[in-house]
mmCIF file of C-alpha atoms in Angstrom:
data_model
loop_
_atom_site.group_PDB
_atom_site.id
_atom_site.type_symbol
_atom_site.label_atom_id
_atom_site.label_comp_id
_atom_site.label_asym_id
_atom_site.label_seq_id
_atom_site.Cartn_x
_atom_site.Cartn_y
_atom_site.Cartn_z
ATOM 1 C CA UNK A 150 0.100 0.047 -0.101
ATOM 2 C CA UNK A 151 0.593 1.286 0.287
ATOM 3 C CA UNK A 152 -0.971 4.788 -0.873
ATOM 4 C CA UNK A 153 -4.425 5.327 -2.870
ATOM 5 C CA UNK A 154 -3.619 5.819 -6.538
ATOM 6 C CA UNK A 155 -5.803 6.067 -9.283
ATOM 7 C CA UNK A 156 -8.237 7.988 -7.503
ATOM 8 C CA UNK A 157 -10.250 8.795 -10.812
ATOM 9 C CA UNK A 158 -13.831 7.625 -11.474
ATOM 10 C CA UNK A 159 -14.581 4.589 -13.312
ATOM 11 C CA UNK A 160 -17.675 4.530 -15.621
ATOM 12 C CA UNK A 161 -19.554 1.285 -15.817
ATOM 13 C CA UNK A 162 -20.131 0.174 -19.362
ATOM 14 C CA UNK A 163 -23.432 0.897 -20.034
ATOM 15 C CA UNK A 164 -26.468 1.361 -17.522
ATOM 16 C CA UNK A 165 -26.808 -1.402 -15.152
ATOM 17 C CA UNK A 166 -29.997 -3.253 -14.834
ATOM 18 C CA UNK A 167 -30.480 -5.002 -11.152
ATOM 19 C CA UNK A 168 -33.508 -7.287 -10.964
ATOM 20 C CA UNK A 169 -34.050 -7.568 -7.167
ATOM 21 C CA UNK A 170 -36.953 -9.942 -6.059
ATOM 22 C CA UNK A 171 -39.302 -8.979 -3.399
ATOM 23 C CA UNK A 172 -39.040 -12.668 -2.167
ATOM 24 C CA UNK A 173 -35.962 -12.152 0.300
ATOM 25 C CA UNK A 174 -35.826 -14.758 2.805
ATOM 26 C CA UNK A 175 -32.019 -14.905 3.755
ATOM 27 C CA UNK A 176 -30.416 -12.354 5.791
ATOM 28 C CA UNK A 177 -26.859 -12.542 7.201
ATOM 29 C CA UNK A 178 -26.760 -13.439 10.761
ATOM 30 C CA UNK A 179 -30.428 -14.048 11.509
ATOM 31 C CA UNK A 180 -29.792 -17.714 12.600
ATOM 32 C CA UNK A 181 -28.501 -16.621 15.940
ATOM 33 C CA UNK A 182 -29.708 -13.676 18.210
ATOM 34 C CA UNK A 183 -26.443 -13.148 19.725
ATOM 35 C CA UNK A 184 -22.961 -14.635 19.816
ATOM 36 C CA UNK A 185 -19.815 -13.985 21.804
ATOM 37 C CA UNK A 186 -16.300 -14.620 20.549
ATOM 38 C CA UNK A 187 -13.280 -14.842 22.539
ATOM 39 C CA UNK A 188 -10.008 -14.414 20.728
ATOM 40 C CA UNK A 189 -6.548 -14.316 22.109
ATOM 41 C CA UNK A 190 -3.921 -12.244 20.281
ATOM 42 C CA UNK A 191 -0.290 -13.037 19.747
ATOM 43 C CA UNK A 192 0.725 -11.358 22.909
ATOM 44 C CA UNK A 193 -1.790 -13.434 25.079
ATOM 45 C CA UNK A 194 -3.916 -10.678 25.747
ATOM 46 C CA UNK A 195 -7.419 -11.604 25.829
ATOM 47 C CA UNK A 196 -10.030 -9.670 23.756
ATOM 48 C CA UNK A 197 -13.726 -10.041 23.297
ATOM 49 C CA UNK A 198 -15.679 -9.564 20.098
ATOM 50 C CA UNK A 199 -19.363 -9.214 20.798
ATOM 51 C CA UNK A 200 -21.682 -9.385 17.718
ATOM 52 C CA UNK A 201 -25.274 -8.409 18.381
ATOM 53 C CA UNK A 202 -27.670 -9.768 15.757
ATOM 54 C CA UNK A 203 -31.431 -8.972 15.385
ATOM 55 C CA UNK A 204 -33.668 -11.177 13.208
ATOM 56 C CA UNK A 205 -36.205 -8.268 12.126
ATOM 57 C CA UNK A 206 -36.202 -7.160 8.497
ATOM 58 C CA UNK A 207 -33.803 -4.612 9.002
ATOM 59 C CA UNK A 208 -31.316 -6.765 10.510
ATOM 60 C CA UNK A 209 -27.858 -4.987 11.286
ATOM 61 C CA UNK A 210 -24.760 -6.563 12.697
ATOM 62 C CA UNK A 211 -22.942 -4.408 15.371
ATOM 63 C CA UNK A 212 -19.577 -5.436 16.045
ATOM 64 C CA UNK A 213 -17.179 -4.193 18.789
ATOM 65 C CA UNK A 214 -13.613 -5.328 19.689
ATOM 66 C CA UNK A 215 -11.547 -4.355 22.367
ATOM 67 C CA UNK A 216 -8.467 -2.512 21.525
ATOM 68 C CA UNK A 217 -5.397 -4.423 20.748
ATOM 69 C CA UNK A 218 -1.952 -3.156 21.306
ATOM 70 C CA UNK A 219 -1.104 -0.990 18.149
ATOM 71 C CA UNK A 220 1.559 -2.834 15.947
ATOM 72 C CA UNK A 221 5.154 -1.710 16.461
ATOM 73 C CA UNK A 222 6.139 1.131 14.069
ATOM 74 C CA UNK A 223 9.347 -0.478 13.709
ATOM 75 C CA UNK A 224 10.427 -2.317 10.597
ATOM 76 C CA UNK A 225 10.342 -6.146 11.180
ATOM 77 C CA UNK A 226 13.286 -8.419 10.142
ATOM 78 C CA UNK A 227 10.692 -10.050 7.792
ATOM 79 C CA UNK A 228 10.168 -6.852 5.767
ATOM 80 C CA UNK A 229 13.949 -6.134 5.671
ATOM 81 C CA UNK A 230 14.512 -9.707 4.173
ATOM 82 C CA UNK A 231 11.825 -8.999 1.432
ATOM 83 C CA UNK A 232 13.489 -5.813 0.704
ATOM 84 C CA UNK A 233 16.807 -7.408 0.267
ATOM 85 C CA UNK A 234 15.360 -10.098 -2.255
ATOM 86 C CA UNK A 235 13.507 -7.419 -4.161
ATOM 87 C CA UNK A 236 16.614 -5.199 -4.438
ATOM 88 C CA UNK A 237 19.624 -7.578 -3.991
ATOM 89 C CA UNK A 238 22.247 -5.269 -5.093
ATOM 90 C CA UNK A 239 21.103 -2.107 -3.241
ATOM 91 C CA UNK A 240 23.291 -2.762 -0.259
ATOM 92 C CA UNK A 241 26.249 -3.309 -2.483
ATOM 93 C CA UNK A 242 25.661 0.102 -4.406
ATOM 94 C CA UNK A 243 25.215 2.021 -0.980
ATOM 95 C CA UNK A 244 28.312 0.481 0.269
ATOM 96 C CA UNK A 245 30.271 1.792 -2.800
ATOM 97 C CA UNK A 246 28.736 5.251 -2.552
ATOM 98 C CA UNK A 247 29.842 5.413 0.903
ATOM 99 C CA UNK A 248 33.198 4.610 -0.085
ATOM 100 C CA UNK A 249 33.453 6.974 -2.869
ATOM 101 C CA UNK A 250 32.139 9.677 -0.620
ATOM 102 C CA UNK A 251 34.738 8.867 1.838
ATOM 103 C CA UNK A 252 37.502 8.809 -0.806
ATOM 104 C CA UNK A 253 36.218 12.111 -2.265
ATOM 105 C CA UNK A 254 36.032 13.806 1.241
ATOM 106 C CA UNK A 255 39.753 12.535 1.980
ATOM 107 C CA UNK A 256 41.131 13.807 -1.184
ATOM 108 C CA UNK A 257 39.250 17.079 -0.665
ATOM 109 C CA UNK A 258 40.764 17.146 2.904
ATOM 110 C CA UNK A 259 44.429 16.573 1.349
ATOM 111 C CA UNK A 260 43.714 19.163 -1.545
ATOM 112 C CA UNK A 261 42.691 21.785 1.102
ATOM 113 C CA UNK A 262 45.884 21.369 3.121
ATOM 114 C CA UNK A 263 48.011 21.809 -0.097
ATOM 115 C CA UNK A 264 46.188 24.767 -1.248
ATOM 116 C CA UNK A 265 46.680 26.543 2.193
ATOM 117 C CA UNK A 266 50.377 25.514 2.275
ATOM 118 C CA UNK A 267 50.662 26.814 -1.539
ATOM 119 C CA UNK A 268 49.143 30.228 -0.805
ATOM 120 C CA UNK A 269 51.184 30.449 2.199
ATOM 121 C CA UNK A 270 54.350 30.050 0.053
ATOM 122 C CA UNK A 271 54.992 32.508 -2.688
ATOM 123 C CA UNK A 272 57.202 30.192 -4.553
ATOM 124 C CA UNK A 273 54.337 27.445 -4.838
ATOM 125 C CA UNK A 274 51.765 29.951 -6.172
ATOM 126 C CA UNK A 275 51.842 28.374 -9.631
ATOM 127 C CA UNK A 276 50.681 25.020 -8.298
ATOM 128 C CA UNK A 277 47.331 26.719 -7.051
ATOM 129 C CA UNK A 278 45.367 26.179 -10.352
ATOM 130 C CA UNK A 279 46.339 22.601 -10.386
ATOM 131 C CA UNK A 280 45.206 22.172 -6.756
ATOM 132 C CA UNK A 281 42.101 23.735 -7.230
ATOM 133 C CA UNK A 282 41.173 21.647 -10.062
ATOM 134 C CA UNK A 283 41.903 18.666 -8.195
ATOM 135 C CA UNK A 284 39.795 20.100 -4.949
ATOM 136 C CA UNK A 285 36.870 20.836 -7.425
ATOM 137 C CA UNK A 286 36.972 17.065 -8.746
ATOM 138 C CA UNK A 287 36.935 15.905 -5.181
ATOM 139 C CA UNK A 288 34.182 17.852 -4.016
ATOM 140 C CA UNK A 289 32.112 17.175 -7.101
ATOM 141 C CA UNK A 290 32.803 13.598 -6.869
ATOM 142 C CA UNK A 291 31.594 13.394 -3.074
ATOM 143 C CA UNK A 292 28.470 15.752 -3.794
ATOM 144 C CA UNK A 293 27.584 13.300 -6.481
ATOM 145 C CA UNK A 294 27.907 10.245 -4.712
ATOM 146 C CA UNK A 295 26.175 11.730 -1.644
ATOM 147 C CA UNK A 296 23.267 12.450 -3.960
ATOM 148 C CA UNK A 297 23.192 8.967 -5.076
ATOM 149 C CA UNK A 298 23.539 7.769 -1.699
ATOM 150 C CA UNK A 299 20.510 9.625 -0.611
ATOM 151 C CA UNK A 300 18.255 8.882 -3.276
ATOM 152 C CA UNK A 301 18.977 5.024 -2.914
ATOM 153 C CA UNK A 302 18.442 5.421 0.850
ATOM 154 C CA UNK A 303 15.081 7.159 0.289
ATOM 155 C CA UNK A 304 13.953 4.554 -2.067
ATOM 156 C CA UNK A 305 14.813 1.818 0.610
ATOM 157 C CA UNK A 306 13.055 3.619 3.211
ATOM 158 C CA UNK A 307 9.915 3.980 0.902
ATOM 159 C CA UNK A 308 10.030 0.329 -0.068
ATOM 160 C CA UNK A 309 10.535 -0.874 3.706
ATOM 161 C CA UNK A 310 7.457 1.375 4.542
ATOM 162 C CA UNK A 311 5.210 -0.427 1.823
ATOM 163 C CA UNK A 312 6.413 -3.613 2.799
ATOM 164 C CA UNK A 313 5.839 -2.956 6.595
ATOM 165 C CA UNK A 314 2.322 -1.777 5.507
ATOM 166 C CA UNK A 315 1.771 -5.146 3.567
ATOM 167 C CA UNK A 316 2.966 -7.206 6.528
ATOM 168 C CA UNK A 317 0.697 -5.358 8.939
ATOM 169 C CA UNK A 318 -2.166 -5.861 6.340
ATOM 170 C CA UNK A 319 -1.466 -9.637 6.223
ATOM 171 C CA UNK A 320 -1.596 -10.102 9.734
ATOM 172 C CA UNK A 321 -5.224 -8.779 9.997
ATOM 173 C CA UNK A 322 -7.969 -11.255 10.668
ATOM 174 C CA UNK A 323 -10.631 -12.439 8.795
ATOM 175 C CA UNK A 324 -13.949 -14.475 9.890
ATOM 176 C CA UNK A 325 -14.896 -17.031 7.240
ATOM 177 C CA UNK A 326 -17.767 -18.551 9.054
ATOM 178 C CA UNK A 327 -18.761 -18.910 12.933
ATOM 179 C CA UNK A 328 -15.937 -21.514 13.350
ATOM 180 C CA UNK A 329 -13.074 -20.396 11.246
ATOM 181 C CA UNK A 330 -10.535 -17.571 11.464
ATOM 182 C CA UNK A 331 -7.817 -16.842 9.176
ATOM 183 C CA UNK A 332 -5.302 -14.178 8.646
ATOM 184 C CA UNK A 333 -5.238 -12.224 5.340
ATOM 185 C CA UNK A 334 -1.990 -13.800 4.528
ATOM 186 C CA UNK A 335 -3.767 -17.356 4.484
ATOM 187 C CA UNK A 336 -5.370 -16.413 1.095
ATOM 188 C CA UNK A 337 -2.257 -15.595 -0.796
ATOM 189 C CA UNK A 338 -2.122 -17.374 -4.071
ATOM 190 C CA UNK A 339 -5.931 -18.266 -3.355
ATOM 191 C CA UNK A 340 -8.201 -15.117 -3.655
ATOM 192 C CA UNK A 341 -7.681 -11.387 -4.846
ATOM 193 C CA UNK A 342 -9.227 -9.495 -1.955
ATOM 194 C CA UNK A 343 -11.090 -6.364 -2.614
ATOM 195 C CA UNK A 344 -11.529 -4.242 0.719
ATOM 196 C CA UNK A 345 -14.905 -1.975 0.485
ATOM 197 C CA UNK A 346 -14.305 0.430 3.675
ATOM 198 C CA UNK A 347 -16.863 2.995 4.522
ATOM 199 C CA UNK A 348 -20.411 3.613 6.202
ATOM 200 C CA UNK A 349 -22.938 1.049 5.929
ATOM 201 C CA UNK A 350 -24.926 2.460 2.933
ATOM 202 C CA UNK A 351 -21.817 2.655 0.865
ATOM 203 C CA UNK A 352 -21.296 -1.205 1.821
ATOM 204 C CA UNK A 353 -24.662 -2.206 0.827
ATOM 205 C CA UNK A 354 -24.472 0.065 -2.533
ATOM 206 C CA UNK A 355 -21.204 -1.775 -3.381
ATOM 207 C CA UNK A 356 -22.978 -5.101 -2.810
ATOM 208 C CA UNK A 357 -25.686 -4.263 -5.112
ATOM 209 C CA UNK A 358 -23.529 -2.875 -7.943
ATOM 210 C CA UNK A 359 -21.289 -6.210 -7.846
ATOM 211 C CA UNK A 360 -24.202 -8.315 -8.528
ATOM 212 C CA UNK A 361 -24.171 -8.309 -12.269
ATOM 213 C CA UNK A 362 -20.565 -9.309 -12.146
ATOM 214 C CA UNK A 363 -20.739 -12.024 -9.597
ATOM 215 C CA UNK A 364 -19.869 -15.089 -11.712
ATOM 216 C CA UNK A 365 -16.977 -13.005 -13.559
ATOM 217 C CA UNK A 366 -15.600 -11.966 -10.060
ATOM 218 C CA UNK A 367 -15.382 -15.255 -8.885
ATOM 219 C CA UNK A 368 -13.788 -16.603 -11.834
ATOM 220 C CA UNK A 369 -10.836 -14.277 -11.229
ATOM 221 C CA UNK A 370 -10.800 -15.132 -7.544
ATOM 222 C CA UNK A 371 -12.203 -12.083 -6.086
ATOM 223 C CA UNK A 372 -13.575 -12.131 -2.623
ATOM 224 C CA UNK A 373 -14.896 -8.938 -0.871
ATOM 225 C CA UNK A 374 -13.960 -7.626 2.630
ATOM 226 C CA UNK A 375 -16.605 -5.245 3.679
ATOM 227 C CA UNK A 376 -15.611 -3.044 6.536
ATOM 228 C CA UNK A 377 -18.088 -0.788 8.167
ATOM 229 C CA UNK A 378 -16.326 2.435 9.311
ATOM 230 C CA UNK A 379 -19.390 3.292 11.638
ATOM 231 C CA UNK A 380 -19.188 -0.203 12.983
ATOM 232 C CA UNK A 381 -22.645 -1.383 11.696
ATOM 233 C CA UNK A 382 -22.529 -3.780 9.001
ATOM 234 C CA UNK A 383 -25.485 -3.614 6.885
ATOM 235 C CA UNK A 384 -27.685 -7.079 6.360
ATOM 236 C CA UNK A 385 -27.066 -8.416 3.011
ATOM 237 C CA UNK A 386 -30.290 -9.892 1.627
ATOM 238 C CA UNK A 387 -30.449 -12.766 -1.015
ATOM 239 C CA UNK A 388 -33.218 -14.066 -2.714
ATOM 240 C CA UNK A 389 -33.840 -17.574 -1.840
ATOM 241 C CA UNK A 390 -36.245 -18.300 -4.752
ATOM 242 C CA UNK A 391 -35.644 -21.551 -6.961
ATOM 243 C CA UNK A 392 -34.694 -19.582 -9.952
ATOM 244 C CA UNK A 393 -32.094 -17.521 -7.953
ATOM 245 C CA UNK A 394 -30.660 -20.454 -5.897
ATOM 246 C CA UNK A 395 -27.537 -20.770 -8.040
ATOM 247 C CA UNK A 396 -26.823 -16.694 -7.952
ATOM 248 C CA UNK A 397 -27.539 -16.578 -4.270
ATOM 249 C CA UNK A 398 -24.958 -19.275 -3.534
ATOM 250 C CA UNK A 399 -22.357 -17.265 -5.625
ATOM 251 C CA UNK A 400 -23.163 -13.891 -3.926
ATOM 252 C CA UNK A 401 -22.749 -15.467 -0.439
ATOM 253 C CA UNK A 402 -19.617 -16.866 -1.506
ATOM 254 C CA UNK A 403 -18.283 -13.519 -2.966
ATOM 255 C CA UNK A 404 -19.229 -11.607 0.152
ATOM 256 C CA UNK A 405 -18.633 -14.443 2.873
ATOM 257 C CA UNK A 406 -15.426 -12.639 4.477
ATOM 258 C CA UNK A 407 -15.716 -10.330 7.535
ATOM 259 C CA UNK A 408 -13.020 -8.349 9.347
ATOM 260 C CA UNK A 409 -12.664 -8.916 13.059
ATOM 261 C CA UNK A 410 -10.580 -7.004 15.581
ATOM 262 C CA UNK A 411 -12.040 -4.069 14.161
ATOM 263 C CA UNK A 412 -9.671 -1.517 15.724
ATOM 264 C CA UNK A 413 -6.733 -3.023 13.961
ATOM 265 C CA UNK A 414 -8.479 -2.732 10.583
ATOM 266 C CA UNK A 415 -9.534 0.827 11.228
ATOM 267 C CA UNK A 416 -5.921 1.932 12.148
ATOM 268 C CA UNK A 417 -4.369 0.214 9.101
ATOM 269 C CA UNK A 418 -6.975 2.019 6.871
ATOM 270 C CA UNK A 419 -6.726 5.370 8.547
ATOM 271 C CA UNK A 420 -2.777 5.176 7.916
ATOM 272 C CA UNK A 421 -3.442 4.562 4.240
ATOM 273 C CA UNK A 422 -5.694 7.358 4.010
ATOM 274 C CA UNK A 423 -3.252 9.797 5.799
ATOM 275 C CA UNK A 424 -0.617 8.702 3.438
ATOM 276 C CA UNK A 425 -2.610 9.246 0.493
ATOM 277 C CA UNK A 426 -4.303 12.513 1.626
ATOM 278 C CA UNK A 427 -7.646 11.225 1.783
ATOM 279 C CA UNK A 428 -10.047 12.662 4.300
ATOM 280 C CA UNK A 429 -10.836 9.876 7.131
ATOM 281 C CA UNK A 430 -14.522 9.991 6.525
ATOM 282 C CA UNK A 431 -14.119 9.117 2.811
ATOM 283 C CA UNK A 432 -15.359 5.763 1.677
ATOM 284 C CA UNK A 433 -12.485 3.893 -0.258
ATOM 285 C CA UNK A 434 -11.590 0.562 -1.807
ATOM 286 C CA UNK A 435 -8.544 -1.473 -2.159
ATOM 287 C CA UNK A 436 -7.962 -4.421 -4.434
ATOM 288 C CA UNK A 437 -5.162 -6.846 -3.906
ATOM 289 C CA UNK A 438 -3.129 -8.963 -5.956
ATOM 290 C CA UNK A 439 -2.900 -12.704 -5.949
ATOM 291 C CA UNK A 440 0.367 -12.259 -3.918
ATOM 292 C CA UNK A 441 -1.441 -10.097 -1.279
ATOM 293 C CA UNK A 442 0.059 -6.954 -2.403
ATOM 294 C CA UNK A 443 -2.078 -3.680 -3.005
ATOM 295 C CA UNK A 444 -2.554 -3.175 -6.843
ATOM 296 C CA UNK A 445 -5.106 -0.557 -6.906
ATOM 297 C CA UNK A 446 -7.238 1.834 -4.689
ATOM 298 C CA UNK A 447 -9.388 4.578 -4.834
ATOM 299 C CA UNK A 448 -12.181 6.771 -3.185
ATOM 300 C CA UNK A 449 -15.616 5.626 -3.853
ATOM 301 C CA UNK A 450 -17.351 2.391 -5.039
ATOM 302 C CA UNK A 451 -15.318 -0.471 -6.341
ATOM 303 C CA UNK A 452 -15.143 -0.432 -10.146
ATOM 304 C CA UNK A 453 -16.369 -4.035 -10.680
ATOM 305 C CA UNK A 454 -16.641 -3.613 -14.397
ATOM 306 C CA UNK A 455 -12.953 -2.702 -14.602
ATOM 307 C CA UNK A 456 -11.691 -5.725 -12.308
ATOM 308 C CA UNK A 457 -13.529 -8.116 -14.590
ATOM 309 C CA UNK A 458 -11.715 -6.381 -17.855
ATOM 310 C CA UNK A 459 -8.133 -6.275 -16.147
ATOM 311 C CA UNK A 460 -7.605 -9.370 -13.948
ATOM 312 C CA UNK A 461 -6.950 -12.682 -15.613
ATOM 313 C CA UNK A 462 -8.966 -15.873 -14.643
ATOM 314 C CA UNK A 463 -7.924 -17.833 -11.467
ATOM 315 C CA UNK A 464 -8.404 -21.260 -12.989
ATOM 316 C CA UNK A 465 -7.768 -22.827 -16.408
ATOM 317 C CA UNK A 466 -5.015 -23.039 -18.665
ATOM 318 C CA UNK A 467 -3.795 -19.314 -17.560
ATOM 319 C CA UNK A 468 -3.755 -20.209 -13.886
ATOM 320 C CA UNK A 469 -0.282 -19.471 -12.280
ATOM 321 C CA UNK A 470 0.993 -18.190 -15.279
ATOM 322 C CA UNK A 471 -0.736 -14.781 -15.228
ATOM 323 C CA UNK A 472 -0.657 -14.432 -11.270
ATOM 324 C CA UNK A 473 1.769 -11.871 -11.635
ATOM 325 C CA UNK A 474 -0.289 -9.953 -14.353
ATOM 326 C CA UNK A 475 -2.514 -8.430 -11.633
ATOM 327 C CA UNK A 476 -0.971 -4.902 -12.192
ATOM 328 C CA UNK A 477 1.710 -2.790 -10.659
ATOM 329 C CA UNK A 478 1.999 -2.615 -6.969
ATOM 330 C CA UNK A 479 1.169 0.803 -5.313
#
């Protein structure tokens, strides 16, 4: 992440026609009035996630989680190793830059002492132009290599920050069903996640807009993670009629994931918005590559039609071969 890039509107290809039926019988969470989940984090600090569900026609899911310790701002060893793998010769270049800076500085110091001695001795005045020339070369070389080192170090810090954010994202938790909790990293090589973050109406409208593209999104390994910034996840209503049974099953699969440890998700998203200069209240989306790295993001509704057009199928003859064709990393 990554920062929010490509904050331009995507136009859907033609008007969308949603055929919603009135016979909605299934609502997420209406099978249990209340549930209490107890989870223990990596620091053995017990946290409780209480979800209150109501079975009325306007069912809402209210999730609250005790604050967990904020992840360390220090760059982990894993991120440093990944940085070395992605840029194997950076350390070598930086070493030589420092060596050339030291050499130029030492040469400049020697030339300066010679210049002082030549200026103090009238008999050596003829040597001054040659000494100045050498001093200029030493200063210029030291300045050039100092600039190259600064640029390389800046690129390294940017890469480490991005890898650190990706690592924090991979450690966030998702609920697949009532009995299974996984981390985002568990879906690497399996699914391309699309995170929809915003108030409940934004989540619900994103849910409706994705309906015409359900099959195409699943074919491309897309799974949606809805994150309600106001803490109230809307109830997703599915048509349980016989003629819509197959589509309903696919819709449930596309929207089956739910974030837990809400405070950690909120902190991570707030950091991305801050880095991108996006208002904390703005609804946003992030799309991840098959390898779990952020490939795209923006303000507003996810461009489902663009995902279908850009992403390769997750299965078939191109499976695996095109996993790296998800798009460039942000």
